[in-house]
Amino acid sequence: AAERGPGAAYHMFVLMEDLLDKLKLLGYEEEALQYHNMRPLARCPSPAPPGPQGGRRSRPGGAPSRGCGEGHYFALPTNPGEQFFMFCTLAAWLITKAGHPFEQPQEYDDPNAIISNILSELRSFGRPVDFPPSKLKAGYGEQACYVLDCLAEEALKYTGFSWKRPAYPTEEREEEEITEDDAELMLNKMEEDVVEEESDNEENFIDLNVLKAQTYNSDLNESAKQEEILQSTTDAAEWNLEVERVLPQLKVTVKTDNKDWRIHLDQMHQHKDGIESSLKETKGYLDKLHNEISRTMEKINSREKYINNQLEHLVQEYRSAQALLREAKEKYQEGSGGVTQRIKMLSEITEVLERVKQETEEKGSSITDGAPLVKIKQALTKLKQETIQMDIQIGVMEHTLLQSKLKEKSNMTRDMHAAMIPEAAVGAY
């Protein structure tokens, strides 16, 4: 766009305006849009310039500006899928209109094949195509407008249309109103005042001659009216307009009974006719779809057979590998069963070992501990002290017994040597 000039970005809008005029001249609304039940491309009063990336400018809230999306339908991106289908539909209609029969594309057809067919038809008209076909996949842009504009020109040529110079209507000057002179106005006013005064002054009486003259004039007026009725001066166009205006009010509506069998029969015939007319069009599409599905299924079957033949040895290797894998799984299951038993035995042995280790640690800790030895030494020391005390007590007791024995022996010796024992001493013993 920068090489062609600053106005190159707006060239697609100019193409779209020309295209819209040519489509209306060809009657695309009645022949193409109504047949496919599509929305017409309305003219936009003020085209929206492209944004920073060449796209459509939108409102502050992000919604596209209303009024410019339809008038420049193929110049701005709105809905690529819908725009591409509209582009293919109009292109096929224009090619057919230009005298080259072209099959109407469907939604499930290959887009690349449709674009290739359209470009080949455009080249057959002698139009240059210096852009890649992928530019038309979006359904909008300068290339799409160019293709449709070229096809519309070829269709206009084929129909014999030729552009003519515009014929401007002649403006009629308004007739100037003739104003009466002030003097004439004043004179007429004076005469009217005089007539009013004379009529007020006249006496009320019936003049037979005047009455006869009035009757004669009324008869003449009635005969004139009858002649006017026989020879009408009403314009036919005005009469037709009046008839069209009053016609809705003159319609007689008869309330029908829904229980009447004739109404049901008429409805059945209408529905039957509608079904038959729809079936004719739908049957062609279904037959085409059936043929394409059949061809696709045949291709799939042939491809499947080819793949099976090419991969037969790999299938055999895969089956043998599956058999080996099955055997390995069986061996693994058998080995896993023995491993489970051995794991159980190992857990039991581990528990016993842990218990023995615990007992050994307790015994080792008790052996290496010096507290019992200290206790034994303390007990021996205490026993020695008690033994010494017992020895002292025994010595004291022995000394006491010895003293008592010596005292008793001395007393017996004294008594033996005594001749007489006094009575007081005998009483003491």
JSON list of N, CA and C in Angstrom, two decimals, residues 206-255:
[
{"chain": "A", "resi": 206, "resn": "ILE", "atom": "N", "xyz": [-92.70, 36.11, -2.25]},
{"chain": "A", "resi": 206, "resn": "ILE", "atom": "CA", "xyz": [-92.37, 35.02, -3.16]},
{"chain": "A", "resi": 206, "resn": "ILE", "atom": "C", "xyz": [-92.68, 35.47, -4.56]},
{"chain": "A", "resi": 207, "resn": "ASP", "atom": "N", "xyz": [-91.67, 35.43, -5.42]},
{"chain": "A", "resi": 207, "resn": "ASP", "atom": "CA", "xyz": [-91.82, 35.78, -6.82]},
{"chain": "A", "resi": 207, "resn": "ASP", "atom": "C", "xyz": [-91.92, 34.50, -7.61]},
{"chain": "A", "resi": 208, "resn": "LEU", "atom": "N", "xyz": [-93.10, 34.25, -8.33]},
{"chain": "A", "resi": 208, "resn": "LEU", "atom": "CA", "xyz": [-93.28, 33.00, -9.06]},
{"chain": "A", "resi": 208, "resn": "LEU", "atom": "C", "xyz": [-92.34, 32.89, -10.23]},
{"chain": "A", "resi": 209, "resn": "ASN", "atom": "N", "xyz": [-92.05, 34.00, -10.88]},
{"chain": "A", "resi": 209, "resn": "ASN", "atom": "CA", "xyz": [-91.13, 33.94, -12.02]},
{"chain": "A", "resi": 209, "resn": "ASN", "atom": "C", "xyz": [-89.71, 33.52, -11.59]},
{"chain": "A", "resi": 210, "resn": "VAL", "atom": "N", "xyz": [-89.34, 34.10, -10.47]},
{"chain": "A", "resi": 210, "resn": "VAL", "atom": "CA", "xyz": [-88.00, 33.73, -9.96]},
{"chain": "A", "resi": 210, "resn": "VAL", "atom": "C", "xyz": [-87.98, 32.26, -9.58]},
{"chain": "A", "resi": 211, "resn": "LEU", "atom": "N", "xyz": [-89.05, 31.76, -8.92]},
{"chain": "A", "resi": 211, "resn": "LEU", "atom": "CA", "xyz": [-89.11, 30.35, -8.53]},
{"chain": "A", "resi": 211, "resn": "LEU", "atom": "C", "xyz": [-89.07, 29.44, -9.74]},
{"chain": "A", "resi": 212, "resn": "LYS", "atom": "N", "xyz": [-89.79, 29.83, -10.82]},
{"chain": "A", "resi": 212, "resn": "LYS", "atom": "CA", "xyz": [-89.80, 29.03, -12.05]},
{"chain": "A", "resi": 212, "resn": "LYS", "atom": "C", "xyz": [-88.41, 29.00, -12.67]},
{"chain": "A", "resi": 213, "resn": "ALA", "atom": "N", "xyz": [-87.79, 30.16, -12.65]},
{"chain": "A", "resi": 213, "resn": "ALA", "atom": "CA", "xyz": [-86.43, 30.20, -13.22]},
{"chain": "A", "resi": 213, "resn": "ALA", "atom": "C", "xyz": [-85.46, 29.32, -12.42]},
{"chain": "A", "resi": 214, "resn": "GLN", "atom": "N", "xyz": [-85.59, 29.32, -11.09]},
{"chain": "A", "resi": 214, "resn": "GLN", "atom": "CA", "xyz": [-84.72, 28.47, -10.26]},
{"chain": "A", "resi": 214, "resn": "GLN", "atom": "C", "xyz": [-84.97, 27.00, -10.53]},
{"chain": "A", "resi": 215, "resn": "THR", "atom": "N", "xyz": [-86.26, 26.63, -10.71]},
{"chain": "A", "resi": 215, "resn": "THR", "atom": "CA", "xyz": [-86.56, 25.21, -11.00]},
{"chain": "A", "resi": 215, "resn": "THR", "atom": "C", "xyz": [-85.97, 24.79, -12.33]},
{"chain": "A", "resi": 216, "resn": "TYR", "atom": "N", "xyz": [-86.09, 25.68, -13.31]},
{"chain": "A", "resi": 216, "resn": "TYR", "atom": "CA", "xyz": [-85.54, 25.37, -14.63]},
{"chain": "A", "resi": 216, "resn": "TYR", "atom": "C", "xyz": [-84.01, 25.21, -14.56]},
{"chain": "A", "resi": 217, "resn": "ASN", "atom": "N", "xyz": [-83.39, 26.09, -13.79]},
{"chain": "A", "resi": 217, "resn": "ASN", "atom": "CA", "xyz": [-81.91, 25.99, -13.66]},
{"chain": "A", "resi": 217, "resn": "ASN", "atom": "C", "xyz": [-81.50, 24.70, -12.95]},
{"chain": "A", "resi": 218, "resn": "SER", "atom": "N", "xyz": [-82.30, 24.30, -11.94]},
{"chain": "A", "resi": 218, "resn": "SER", "atom": "CA", "xyz": [-81.96, 23.05, -11.24]},
{"chain": "A", "resi": 218, "resn": "SER", "atom": "C", "xyz": [-82.09, 21.85, -12.16]},
{"chain": "A", "resi": 219, "resn": "ASP", "atom": "N", "xyz": [-83.15, 21.86, -13.04]},
{"chain": "A", "resi": 219, "resn": "ASP", "atom": "CA", "xyz": [-83.30, 20.76, -14.01]},
{"chain": "A", "resi": 219, "resn": "ASP", "atom": "C", "xyz": [-82.11, 20.71, -14.96]},
{"chain": "A", "resi": 220, "resn": "LEU", "atom": "N", "xyz": [-81.69, 21.90, -15.41]},
{"chain": "A", "resi": 220, "resn": "LEU", "atom": "CA", "xyz": [-80.52, 21.94, -16.30]},
{"chain": "A", "resi": 220, "resn": "LEU", "atom": "C", "xyz": [-79.26, 21.40, -15.60]},
{"chain": "A", "resi": 221, "resn": "ASN", "atom": "N", "xyz": [-79.10, 21.75, -14.34]},
{"chain": "A", "resi": 221, "resn": "ASN", "atom": "CA", "xyz": [-77.91, 21.28, -13.60]},
{"chain": "A", "resi": 221, "resn": "ASN", "atom": "C", "xyz": [-77.92, 19.76, -13.45]},
{"chain": "A", "resi": 222, "resn": "GLU", "atom": "N", "xyz": [-79.12, 19.18, -13.16]},
{"chain": "A", "resi": 222, "resn": "GLU", "atom": "CA", "xyz": [-79.20, 17.72, -13.01]},
{"chain": "A", "resi": 222, "resn": "GLU", "atom": "C", "xyz": [-78.89, 17.02, -14.31]},
{"chain": "A", "resi": 223, "resn": "SER", "atom": "N", "xyz": [-79.43, 17.53, -15.43]},
{"chain": "A", "resi": 223, "resn": "SER", "atom": "CA", "xyz": [-79.13, 16.91, -16.73]},
{"chain": "A", "resi": 223, "resn": "SER", "atom": "C", "xyz": [-77.64, 17.02, -17.05]},
{"chain": "A", "resi": 224, "resn": "ALA", "atom": "N", "xyz": [-77.04, 18.17, -16.70]},
{"chain": "A", "resi": 224, "resn": "ALA", "atom": "CA", "xyz": [-75.59, 18.34, -16.94]},
{"chain": "A", "resi": 224, "resn": "ALA", "atom": "C", "xyz": [-74.80, 17.35, -16.10]},
{"chain": "A", "resi": 225, "resn": "LYS", "atom": "N", "xyz": [-75.22, 17.15, -14.83]},
{"chain": "A", "resi": 225, "resn": "LYS", "atom": "CA", "xyz": [-74.51, 16.18, -13.98]},
{"chain": "A", "resi": 225, "resn": "LYS", "atom": "C", "xyz": [-74.60, 14.77, -14.55]},
{"chain": "A", "resi": 226, "resn": "GLN", "atom": "N", "xyz": [-75.79, 14.40, -15.08]},
{"chain": "A", "resi": 226, "resn": "GLN", "atom": "CA", "xyz": [-75.94, 13.07, -15.67]},
{"chain": "A", "resi": 226, "resn": "GLN", "atom": "C", "xyz": [-75.02, 12.90, -16.87]},
{"chain": "A", "resi": 227, "resn": "GLU", "atom": "N", "xyz": [-74.92, 13.96, -17.72]},
{"chain": "A", "resi": 227, "resn": "GLU", "atom": "CA", "xyz": [-74.00, 13.88, -18.85]},
{"chain": "A", "resi": 227, "resn": "GLU", "atom": "C", "xyz": [-72.55, 13.77, -18.39]},
{"chain": "A", "resi": 228, "resn": "GLU", "atom": "N", "xyz": [-72.23, 14.49, -17.29]},
{"chain": "A", "resi": 228, "resn": "GLU", "atom": "CA", "xyz": [-70.87, 14.37, -16.76]},
{"chain": "A", "resi": 228, "resn": "GLU", "atom": "C", "xyz": [-70.59, 12.96, -16.27]},
{"chain": "A", "resi": 229, "resn": "ILE", "atom": "N", "xyz": [-71.61, 12.31, -15.68]},
{"chain": "A", "resi": 229, "resn": "ILE", "atom": "CA", "xyz": [-71.41, 10.93, -15.21]},
{"chain": "A", "resi": 229, "resn": "ILE", "atom": "C", "xyz": [-71.22, 9.99, -16.38]},
{"chain": "A", "resi": 230, "resn": "LEU", "atom": "N", "xyz": [-71.97, 10.20, -17.47]},
{"chain": "A", "resi": 230, "resn": "LEU", "atom": "CA", "xyz": [-71.81, 9.33, -18.64]},
{"chain": "A", "resi": 230, "resn": "LEU", "atom": "C", "xyz": [-70.44, 9.51, -19.27]},
{"chain": "A", "resi": 231, "resn": "GLN", "atom": "N", "xyz": [-69.90, 10.72, -19.22]},
{"chain": "A", "resi": 231, "resn": "GLN", "atom": "CA", "xyz": [-68.59, 11.00, -19.79]},
{"chain": "A", "resi": 231, "resn": "GLN", "atom": "C", "xyz": [-67.68, 11.41, -18.64]},
{"chain": "A", "resi": 232, "resn": "SER", "atom": "N", "xyz": [-66.94, 10.40, -18.07]},
{"chain": "A", "resi": 232, "resn": "SER", "atom": "CA", "xyz": [-66.11, 10.65, -16.88]},
{"chain": "A", "resi": 232, "resn": "SER", "atom": "C", "xyz": [-64.82, 11.37, -17.28]},
{"chain": "A", "resi": 233, "resn": "THR", "atom": "N", "xyz": [-64.44, 12.30, -16.44]},
{"chain": "A", "resi": 233, "resn": "THR", "atom": "CA", "xyz": [-63.18, 13.05, -16.65]},
{"chain": "A", "resi": 233, "resn": "THR", "atom": "C", "xyz": [-62.12, 12.67, -15.61]},
{"chain": "A", "resi": 234, "resn": "THR", "atom": "N", "xyz": [-62.34, 11.56, -14.87]},
{"chain": "A", "resi": 234, "resn": "THR", "atom": "CA", "xyz": [-61.38, 11.14, -13.82]},
{"chain": "A", "resi": 234, "resn": "THR", "atom": "C", "xyz": [-60.17, 10.48, -14.47]},
{"chain": "A", "resi": 235, "resn": "ASP", "atom": "N", "xyz": [-58.99, 10.79, -13.93]},
{"chain": "A", "resi": 235, "resn": "ASP", "atom": "CA", "xyz": [-57.74, 10.20, -14.44]},
{"chain": "A", "resi": 235, "resn": "ASP", "atom": "C", "xyz": [-57.65, 8.73, -14.02]},
{"chain": "A", "resi": 236, "resn": "ALA", "atom": "N", "xyz": [-57.21, 7.86, -14.95]},
{"chain": "A", "resi": 236, "resn": "ALA", "atom": "CA", "xyz": [-57.14, 6.41, -14.64]},
{"chain": "A", "resi": 236, "resn": "ALA", "atom": "C", "xyz": [-56.08, 6.11, -13.59]},
{"chain": "A", "resi": 237, "resn": "ALA", "atom": "N", "xyz": [-54.95, 6.83, -13.64]},
{"chain": "A", "resi": 237, "resn": "ALA", "atom": "CA", "xyz": [-53.88, 6.57, -12.64]},
{"chain": "A", "resi": 237, "resn": "ALA", "atom": "C", "xyz": [-54.35, 6.90, -11.24]},
{"chain": "A", "resi": 238, "resn": "GLU", "atom": "N", "xyz": [-55.06, 8.06, -11.10]},
{"chain": "A", "resi": 238, "resn": "GLU", "atom": "CA", "xyz": [-55.58, 8.42, -9.79]},
{"chain": "A", "resi": 238, "resn": "GLU", "atom": "C", "xyz": [-56.63, 7.42, -9.32]},
{"chain": "A", "resi": 239, "resn": "TRP", "atom": "N", "xyz": [-57.45, 6.93, -10.27]},
{"chain": "A", "resi": 239, "resn": "TRP", "atom": "CA", "xyz": [-58.45, 5.93, -9.93]},
{"chain": "A", "resi": 239, "resn": "TRP", "atom": "C", "xyz": [-57.78, 4.64, -9.41]},
{"chain": "A", "resi": 240, "resn": "ASN", "atom": "N", "xyz": [-56.70, 4.19, -10.07]},
{"chain": "A", "resi": 240, "resn": "ASN", "atom": "CA", "xyz": [-55.99, 2.98, -9.62]},
{"chain": "A", "resi": 240, "resn": "ASN", "atom": "C", "xyz": [-55.36, 3.17, -8.25]},
{"chain": "A", "resi": 241, "resn": "LEU", "atom": "N", "xyz": [-54.79, 4.37, -8.01]},
{"chain": "A", "resi": 241, "resn": "LEU", "atom": "CA", "xyz": [-54.22, 4.64, -6.69]},
{"chain": "A", "resi": 241, "resn": "LEU", "atom": "C", "xyz": [-55.29, 4.59, -5.60]},
{"chain": "A", "resi": 242, "resn": "GLU", "atom": "N", "xyz": [-56.46, 5.16, -5.90]},
{"chain": "A", "resi": 242, "resn": "GLU", "atom": "CA", "xyz": [-57.54, 5.13, -4.93]},
{"chain": "A", "resi": 242, "resn": "GLU", "atom": "C", "xyz": [-58.03, 3.70, -4.68]},
{"chain": "A", "resi": 243, "resn": "VAL", "atom": "N", "xyz": [-58.08, 2.91, -5.77]},
{"chain": "A", "resi": 243, "resn": "VAL", "atom": "CA", "xyz": [-58.49, 1.51, -5.62]},
{"chain": "A", "resi": 243, "resn": "VAL", "atom": "C", "xyz": [-57.49, 0.74, -4.76]},
{"chain": "A", "resi": 244, "resn": "GLU", "atom": "N", "xyz": [-56.19, 0.96, -4.99]},
{"chain": "A", "resi": 244, "resn": "GLU", "atom": "CA", "xyz": [-55.17, 0.28, -4.17]},
{"chain": "A", "resi": 244, "resn": "GLU", "atom": "C", "xyz": [-55.26, 0.71, -2.71]},
{"chain": "A", "resi": 245, "resn": "ARG", "atom": "N", "xyz": [-55.61, 1.98, -2.49]},
{"chain": "A", "resi": 245, "resn": "ARG", "atom": "CA", "xyz": [-55.71, 2.45, -1.11]},
{"chain": "A", "resi": 245, "resn": "ARG", "atom": "C", "xyz": [-56.91, 1.84, -0.38]},
{"chain": "A", "resi": 246, "resn": "VAL", "atom": "N", "xyz": [-58.03, 1.69, -1.08]},
{"chain": "A", "resi": 246, "resn": "VAL", "atom": "CA", "xyz": [-59.26, 1.22, -0.44]},
{"chain": "A", "resi": 246, "resn": "VAL", "atom": "C", "xyz": [-59.37, -0.30, -0.48]},
{"chain": "A", "resi": 247, "resn": "LEU", "atom": "N", "xyz": [-58.57, -0.96, -1.34]},
{"chain": "A", "resi": 247, "resn": "LEU", "atom": "CA", "xyz": [-58.73, -2.40, -1.54]},
{"chain": "A", "resi": 247, "resn": "LEU", "atom": "C", "xyz": [-58.60, -3.21, -0.25]},
{"chain": "A", "resi": 248, "resn": "PRO", "atom": "N", "xyz": [-57.62, -2.94, 0.65]},
{"chain": "A", "resi": 248, "resn": "PRO", "atom": "CA", "xyz": [-57.55, -3.75, 1.89]},
{"chain": "A", "resi": 248, "resn": "PRO", "atom": "C", "xyz": [-58.81, -3.66, 2.73]},
{"chain": "A", "resi": 249, "resn": "GLN", "atom": "N", "xyz": [-59.54, -2.52, 2.67]},
{"chain": "A", "resi": 249, "resn": "GLN", "atom": "CA", "xyz": [-60.75, -2.38, 3.48]},
{"chain": "A", "resi": 249, "resn": "GLN", "atom": "C", "xyz": [-61.94, -3.09, 2.85]},
{"chain": "A", "resi": 250, "resn": "LEU", "atom": "N", "xyz": [-61.87, -3.42, 1.54]},
{"chain": "A", "resi": 250, "resn": "LEU", "atom": "CA", "xyz": [-62.98, -4.07, 0.86]},
{"chain": "A", "resi": 250, "resn": "LEU", "atom": "C", "xyz": [-62.90, -5.59, 0.88]},
{"chain": "A", "resi": 251, "resn": "LYS", "atom": "N", "xyz": [-61.80, -6.12, 1.44]},
{"chain": "A", "resi": 251, "resn": "LYS", "atom": "CA", "xyz": [-61.67, -7.58, 1.47]},
{"chain": "A", "resi": 251, "resn": "LYS", "atom": "C", "xyz": [-62.65, -8.19, 2.45]},
{"chain": "A", "resi": 252, "resn": "VAL", "atom": "N", "xyz": [-63.27, -9.27, 2.01]},
{"chain": "A", "resi": 252, "resn": "VAL", "atom": "CA", "xyz": [-64.24, -9.97, 2.86]},
{"chain": "A", "resi": 252, "resn": "VAL", "atom": "C", "xyz": [-63.55, -11.20, 3.44]},
{"chain": "A", "resi": 253, "resn": "THR", "atom": "N", "xyz": [-63.46, -11.23, 4.73]},
{"chain": "A", "resi": 253, "resn": "THR", "atom": "CA", "xyz": [-62.81, -12.35, 5.42]},
{"chain": "A", "resi": 253, "resn": "THR", "atom": "C", "xyz": [-63.88, -13.29, 5.94]},
{"chain": "A", "resi": 254, "resn": "VAL", "atom": "N", "xyz": [-63.80, -14.52, 5.54]},
{"chain": "A", "resi": 254, "resn": "VAL", "atom": "CA", "xyz": [-64.75, -15.54, 5.98]},
{"chain": "A", "resi": 254, "resn": "VAL", "atom": "C", "xyz": [-64.07, -16.41, 7.02]},
{"chain": "A", "resi": 255, "resn": "LYS", "atom": "N", "xyz": [-64.64, -16.48, 8.19]},
{"chain": "A", "resi": 255, "resn": "LYS", "atom": "CA", "xyz": [-64.07, -17.30, 9.25]},
{"chain": "A", "resi": 255, "resn": "LYS", "atom": "C", "xyz": [-64.28, -18.78, 8.91]}
]
